[in-house]
Coordinates of C-alpha atoms in Angstrom, one line a residue:
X1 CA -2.2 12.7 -26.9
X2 CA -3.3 14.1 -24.2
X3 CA 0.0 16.3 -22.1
X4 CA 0.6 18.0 -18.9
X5 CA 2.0 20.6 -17.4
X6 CA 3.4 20.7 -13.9
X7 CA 5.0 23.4 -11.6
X8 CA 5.6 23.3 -8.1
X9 CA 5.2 21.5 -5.6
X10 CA 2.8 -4.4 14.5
X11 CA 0.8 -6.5 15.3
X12 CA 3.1 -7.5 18.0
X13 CA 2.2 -11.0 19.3
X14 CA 4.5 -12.5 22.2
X15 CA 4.4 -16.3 21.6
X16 CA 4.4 -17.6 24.4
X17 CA 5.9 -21.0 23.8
X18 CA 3.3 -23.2 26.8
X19 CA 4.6 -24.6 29.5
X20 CA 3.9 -28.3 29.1
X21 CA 4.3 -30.4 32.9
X22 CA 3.9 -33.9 32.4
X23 CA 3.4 -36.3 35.5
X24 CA 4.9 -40.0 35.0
X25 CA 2.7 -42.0 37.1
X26 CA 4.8 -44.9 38.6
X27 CA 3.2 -48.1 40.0
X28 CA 4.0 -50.1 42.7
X29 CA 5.8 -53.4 42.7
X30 CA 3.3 -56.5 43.6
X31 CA 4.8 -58.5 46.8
X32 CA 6.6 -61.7 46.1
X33 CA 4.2 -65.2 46.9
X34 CA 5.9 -66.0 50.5
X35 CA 6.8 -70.4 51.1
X36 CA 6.1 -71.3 54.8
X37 CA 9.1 -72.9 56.7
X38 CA 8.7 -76.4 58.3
X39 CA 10.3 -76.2 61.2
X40 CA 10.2 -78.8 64.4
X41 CA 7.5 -78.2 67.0
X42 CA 7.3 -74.8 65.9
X43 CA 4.1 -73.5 64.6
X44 CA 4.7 -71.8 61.3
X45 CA 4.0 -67.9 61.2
X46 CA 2.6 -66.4 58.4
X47 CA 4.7 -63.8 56.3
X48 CA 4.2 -60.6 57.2
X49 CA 1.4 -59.0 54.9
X50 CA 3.6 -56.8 52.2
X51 CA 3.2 -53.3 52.7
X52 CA 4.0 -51.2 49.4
X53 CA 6.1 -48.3 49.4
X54 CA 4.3 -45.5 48.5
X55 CA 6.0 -43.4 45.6
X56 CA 6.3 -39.9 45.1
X57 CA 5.9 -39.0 41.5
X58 CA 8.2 -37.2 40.1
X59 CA 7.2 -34.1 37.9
X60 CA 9.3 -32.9 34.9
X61 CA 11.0 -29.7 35.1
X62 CA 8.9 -26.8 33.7
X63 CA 10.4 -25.0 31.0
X64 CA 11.1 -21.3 30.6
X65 CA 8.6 -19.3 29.0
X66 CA 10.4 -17.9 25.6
X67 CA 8.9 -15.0 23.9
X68 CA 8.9 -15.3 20.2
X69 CA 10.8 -12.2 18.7
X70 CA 9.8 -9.2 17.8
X71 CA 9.1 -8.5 14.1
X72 CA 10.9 -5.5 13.1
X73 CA 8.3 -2.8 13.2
X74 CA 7.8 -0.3 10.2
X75 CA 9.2 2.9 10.8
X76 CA 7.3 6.2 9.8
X77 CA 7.9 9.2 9.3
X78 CA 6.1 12.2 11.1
X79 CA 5.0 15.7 9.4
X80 CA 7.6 18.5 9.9
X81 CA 6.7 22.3 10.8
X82 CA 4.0 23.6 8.5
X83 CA 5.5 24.7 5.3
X84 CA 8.7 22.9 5.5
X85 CA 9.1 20.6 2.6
X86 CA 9.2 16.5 2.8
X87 CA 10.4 14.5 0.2
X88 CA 7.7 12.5 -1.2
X89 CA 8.3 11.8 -4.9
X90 CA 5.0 11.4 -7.3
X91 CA 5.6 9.7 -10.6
X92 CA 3.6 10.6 -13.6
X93 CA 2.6 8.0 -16.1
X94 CA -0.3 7.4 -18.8
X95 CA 0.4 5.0 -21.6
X96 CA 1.6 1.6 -20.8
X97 CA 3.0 0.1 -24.1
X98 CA 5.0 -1.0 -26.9
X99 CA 5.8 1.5 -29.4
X100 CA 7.0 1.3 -32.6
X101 CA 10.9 2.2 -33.7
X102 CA 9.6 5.0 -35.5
X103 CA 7.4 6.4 -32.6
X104 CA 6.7 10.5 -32.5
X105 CA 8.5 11.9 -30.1
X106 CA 5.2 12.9 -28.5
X107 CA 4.5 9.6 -28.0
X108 CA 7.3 8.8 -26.5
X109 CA 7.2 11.5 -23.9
X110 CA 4.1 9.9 -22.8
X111 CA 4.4 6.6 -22.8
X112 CA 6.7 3.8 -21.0
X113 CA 6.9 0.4 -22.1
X114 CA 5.1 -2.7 -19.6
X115 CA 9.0 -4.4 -19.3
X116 CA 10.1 -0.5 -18.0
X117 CA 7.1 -0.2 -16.1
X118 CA 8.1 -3.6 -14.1
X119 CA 11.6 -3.3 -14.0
X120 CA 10.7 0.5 -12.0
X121 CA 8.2 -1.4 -9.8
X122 CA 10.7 -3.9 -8.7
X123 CA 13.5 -0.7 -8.5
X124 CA 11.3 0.9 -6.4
X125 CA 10.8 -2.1 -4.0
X126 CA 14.6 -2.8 -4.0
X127 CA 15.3 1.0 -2.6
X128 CA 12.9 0.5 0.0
X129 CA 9.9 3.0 -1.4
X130 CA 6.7 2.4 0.1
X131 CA 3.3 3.1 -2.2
X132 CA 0.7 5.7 -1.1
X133 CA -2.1 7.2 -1.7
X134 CA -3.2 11.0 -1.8
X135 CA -5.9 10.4 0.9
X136 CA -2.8 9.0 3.1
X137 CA -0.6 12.2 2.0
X138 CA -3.6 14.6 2.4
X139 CA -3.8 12.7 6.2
X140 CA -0.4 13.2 6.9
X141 CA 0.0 16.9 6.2
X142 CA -3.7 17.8 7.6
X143 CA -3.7 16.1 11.1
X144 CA -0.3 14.1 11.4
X145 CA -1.3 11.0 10.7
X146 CA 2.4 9.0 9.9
X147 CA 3.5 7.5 6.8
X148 CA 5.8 4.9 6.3
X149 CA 9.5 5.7 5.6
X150 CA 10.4 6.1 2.3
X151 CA 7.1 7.3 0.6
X152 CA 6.1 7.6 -3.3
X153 CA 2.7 8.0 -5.8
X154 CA 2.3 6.3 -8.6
X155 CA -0.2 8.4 -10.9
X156 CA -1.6 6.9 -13.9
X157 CA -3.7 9.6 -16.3
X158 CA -6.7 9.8 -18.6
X159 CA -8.2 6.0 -18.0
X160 CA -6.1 4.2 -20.8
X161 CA -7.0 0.8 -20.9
X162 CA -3.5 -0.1 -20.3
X163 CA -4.0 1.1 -16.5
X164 CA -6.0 -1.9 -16.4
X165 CA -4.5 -4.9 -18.1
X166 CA -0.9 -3.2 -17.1
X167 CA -0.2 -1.4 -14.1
X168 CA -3.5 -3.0 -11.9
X169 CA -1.9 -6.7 -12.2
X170 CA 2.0 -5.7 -11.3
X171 CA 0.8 -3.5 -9.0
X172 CA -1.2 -6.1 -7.1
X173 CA 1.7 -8.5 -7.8
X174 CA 3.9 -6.8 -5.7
X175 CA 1.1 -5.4 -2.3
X176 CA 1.4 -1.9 -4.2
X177 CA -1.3 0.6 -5.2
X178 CA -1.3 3.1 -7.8
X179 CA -3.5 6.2 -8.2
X180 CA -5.7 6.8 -11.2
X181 CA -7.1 10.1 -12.4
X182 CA -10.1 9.8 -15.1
X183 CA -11.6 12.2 -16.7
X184 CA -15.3 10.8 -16.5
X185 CA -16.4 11.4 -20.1
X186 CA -13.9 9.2 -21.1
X187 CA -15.0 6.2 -18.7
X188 CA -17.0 4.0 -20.4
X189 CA -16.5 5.7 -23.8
X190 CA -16.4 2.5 -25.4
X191 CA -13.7 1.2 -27.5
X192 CA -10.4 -1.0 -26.6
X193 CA -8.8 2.1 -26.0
X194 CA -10.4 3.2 -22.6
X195 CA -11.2 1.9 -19.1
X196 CA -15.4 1.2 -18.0
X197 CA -16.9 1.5 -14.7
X198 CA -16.7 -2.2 -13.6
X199 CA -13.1 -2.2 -14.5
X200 CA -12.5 0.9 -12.2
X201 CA -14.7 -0.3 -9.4
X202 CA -12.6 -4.1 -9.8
X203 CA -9.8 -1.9 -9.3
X204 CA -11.0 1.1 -6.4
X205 CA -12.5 -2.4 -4.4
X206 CA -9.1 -3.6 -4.5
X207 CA -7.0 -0.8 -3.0
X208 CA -6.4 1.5 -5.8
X209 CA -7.4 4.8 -5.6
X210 CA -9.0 6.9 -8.1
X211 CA -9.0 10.4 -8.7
X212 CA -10.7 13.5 -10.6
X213 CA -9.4 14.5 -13.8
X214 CA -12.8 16.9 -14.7
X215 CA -15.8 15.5 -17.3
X216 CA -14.0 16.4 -20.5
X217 CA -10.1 16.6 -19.9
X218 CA -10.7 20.5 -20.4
X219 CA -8.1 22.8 -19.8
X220 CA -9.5 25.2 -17.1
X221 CA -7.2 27.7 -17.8
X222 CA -8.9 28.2 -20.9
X223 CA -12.8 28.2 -20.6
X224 CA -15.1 30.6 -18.3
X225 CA -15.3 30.5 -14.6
X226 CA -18.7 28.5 -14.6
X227 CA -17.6 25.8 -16.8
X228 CA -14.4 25.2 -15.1
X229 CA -16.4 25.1 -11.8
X230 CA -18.8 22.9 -13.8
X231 CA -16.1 20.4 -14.4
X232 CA -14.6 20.3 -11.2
X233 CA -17.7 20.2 -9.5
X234 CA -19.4 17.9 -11.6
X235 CA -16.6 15.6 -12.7
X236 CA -16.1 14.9 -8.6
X237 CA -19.6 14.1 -8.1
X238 CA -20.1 11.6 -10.8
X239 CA -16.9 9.9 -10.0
X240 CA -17.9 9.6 -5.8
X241 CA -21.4 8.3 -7.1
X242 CA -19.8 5.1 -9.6
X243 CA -17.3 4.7 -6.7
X244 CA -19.8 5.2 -3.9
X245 CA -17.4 6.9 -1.7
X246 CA -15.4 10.1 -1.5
X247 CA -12.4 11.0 -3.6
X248 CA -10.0 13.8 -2.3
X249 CA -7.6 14.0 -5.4
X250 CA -7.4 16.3 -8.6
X251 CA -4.6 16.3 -11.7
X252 CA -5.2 19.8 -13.6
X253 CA -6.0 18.2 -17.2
X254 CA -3.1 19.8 -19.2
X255 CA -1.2 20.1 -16.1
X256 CA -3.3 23.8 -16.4
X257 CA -3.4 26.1 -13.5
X258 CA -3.8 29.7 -12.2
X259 CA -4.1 30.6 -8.6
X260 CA -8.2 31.1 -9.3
X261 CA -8.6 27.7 -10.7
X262 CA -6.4 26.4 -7.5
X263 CA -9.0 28.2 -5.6
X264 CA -12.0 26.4 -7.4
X265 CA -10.5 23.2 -6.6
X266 CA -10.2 23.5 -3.2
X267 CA -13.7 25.3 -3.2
X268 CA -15.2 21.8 -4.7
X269 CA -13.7 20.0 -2.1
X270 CA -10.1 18.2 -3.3
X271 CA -7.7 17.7 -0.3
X272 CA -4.8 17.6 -2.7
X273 CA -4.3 18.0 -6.8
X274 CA -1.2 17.4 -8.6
X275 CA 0.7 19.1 -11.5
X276 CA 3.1 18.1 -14.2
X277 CA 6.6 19.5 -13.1
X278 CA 8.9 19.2 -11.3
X279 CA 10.6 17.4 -8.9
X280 CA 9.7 15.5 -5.4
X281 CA 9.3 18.1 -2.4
X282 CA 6.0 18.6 -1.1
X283 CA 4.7 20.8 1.0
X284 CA 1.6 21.4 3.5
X285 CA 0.6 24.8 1.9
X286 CA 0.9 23.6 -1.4
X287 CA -1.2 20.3 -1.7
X288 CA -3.0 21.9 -4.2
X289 CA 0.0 22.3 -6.3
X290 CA 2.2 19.0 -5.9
X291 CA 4.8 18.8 -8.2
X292 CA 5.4 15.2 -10.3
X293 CA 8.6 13.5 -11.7
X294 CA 7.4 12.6 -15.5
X295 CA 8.2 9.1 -16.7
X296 CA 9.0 8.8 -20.6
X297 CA 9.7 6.0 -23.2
X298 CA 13.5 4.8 -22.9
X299 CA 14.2 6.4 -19.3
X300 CA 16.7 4.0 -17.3
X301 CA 16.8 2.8 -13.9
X302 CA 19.9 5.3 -13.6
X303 CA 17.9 8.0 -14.8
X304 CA 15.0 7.5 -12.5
X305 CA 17.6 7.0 -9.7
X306 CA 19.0 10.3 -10.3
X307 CA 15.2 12.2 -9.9
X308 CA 14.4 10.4 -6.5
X309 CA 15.8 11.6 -3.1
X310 CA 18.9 9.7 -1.6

């Protein structure tokens, strides 16, 4: 089972409804046959010759022009003063599924069922949270880019098949996106257990975002500078060259840290890396560091409302 750790932290279109003038042509009336009069010793005169009254068409009224209204636009939010904190809650999960009554506790800690994963999703929608991704965050804190109001990560670790058949489906159900750290060895390991390449390019190609999460799962607290450079390193490249673009995001396998292996990361080029604890403040001088809310087997809607911001 594989744990964590964690620390810190429109179009607007104006329809324009067309003004429609319609001309009613109106004809004139054919003169009446005229019946000369017999009169005594008086030559008859021939009618006069019908002149027709010309007539002035008359054009309908034009109407108004009405401008469709205005969707209500989404309103964003803007960074604050470097350093201040902004409440952007990340949620932690890994296994999707059904346990047994008699589940470890372990297992439990780690995993939340798919009807708990859905009921959260549609929680999350109801409160008015909008889905992220870390290249977004990373975008807002570097150069001010906005974000919507309301912002959250969804973080799914380790490549569990259940990422796939689980959250990628209710996800896309519901115009979110989720975030997915794999650790590349694991990609592709064959088995039912475990995601494959085409399963995470289906998934990068439609929105998701992927994320590093080293070669092995190591913890790089606990091997030698030039493997734990080696993994970072590495385990980026390989997942930029099956994705074919640029990733920006790291979680520390373990939730393992030290300020040198926060230094590494940034060195091998992640915008933003995530731990296991706690809590949903983030800040600009710690995007290396961003703390996560954990979700476990049996947690309520209450008890998820109580770990988000007001």
């Amino acid at each position: 089972m594989l744990k964590f750790l964690r620390l810190l932290p429109f179009v607007v279109s104006f329809g324009l409804l067309s003004s429609a003038c319609s001309i009613q042509a109106v004809k004139g009336v054919p003169p009446p046959t005229a019946e000369p009069l017999q009169v005594s010793r008086v030559e008859p005169s021939p009618a006069p010759a019908h002149t027709p009254t010309a007539v002035v068409p008359s054009r309908t009224p034009t109407r108004a022009a009405t401008a469709t209204p205005l969707p209500t636009p989404t309103p964003f939010i803007t960074p604050p003063p470097p350093g201040a904190p902004v409440s952007i809650p990340i949620l932690m999960y890994h296994h999707l599924k059904t346990l047994a009554p008699n589940a470890s506790e372990t297992l439990r800690t780690w995993t939340v069922s798919p009807e708990q994963f859905t009921a959260q999703l549609d929680y999350l929608q109801t409160r008015g949270f909008h889905t992220i991704t870390f290249r977004q965050l990373a975008e807002f804190f570097e150069r001010g880019a906005p974000l919507p109001t309301q912002p959250l990560i969804l973080t799914f670790d380790d490549a569990w098949i259940d990422a796939y058949t689980v959250a990628f489906p209710e996800l896309r159900k519901r115009g979110m996106v989720g975030v997915f750290f794999v650790p590349t060895q694991y990609v592709d390991a064959g088995g039912e257990l475990l995601m494959n390449w085409e399963q995470v390019l289906e998934m990068d190609r439609a929105g998701m975002e992927f994320g590093g999460h080293t070669i092995s799962h190591a913890d790089l607290t606990k091997t030698n500078l030039v493997e734990a450079r080696r993994q970072l390193v590495q385990g980026k490249a390989i997942t930029e060259e099956k994705l074919g673009h640029p990733i920006v995001a790291l979680s520390y396998p373990f939730g393992a840290f030290n300020p040198q292996i926060v230094a590494e990361a940034g060195a091998a080029g992640y915008r933003a890396a995530v731990i296991l604890c706690c809590g949903y403040k983030q800040q600009s001088d710690l995007l290396l560091m961003l703390p996560r809310i954990r979700i476990s087997y049996g947690d309520t809607l209450d008890e998820l409302a109580k770990r988000l911001p007001e």
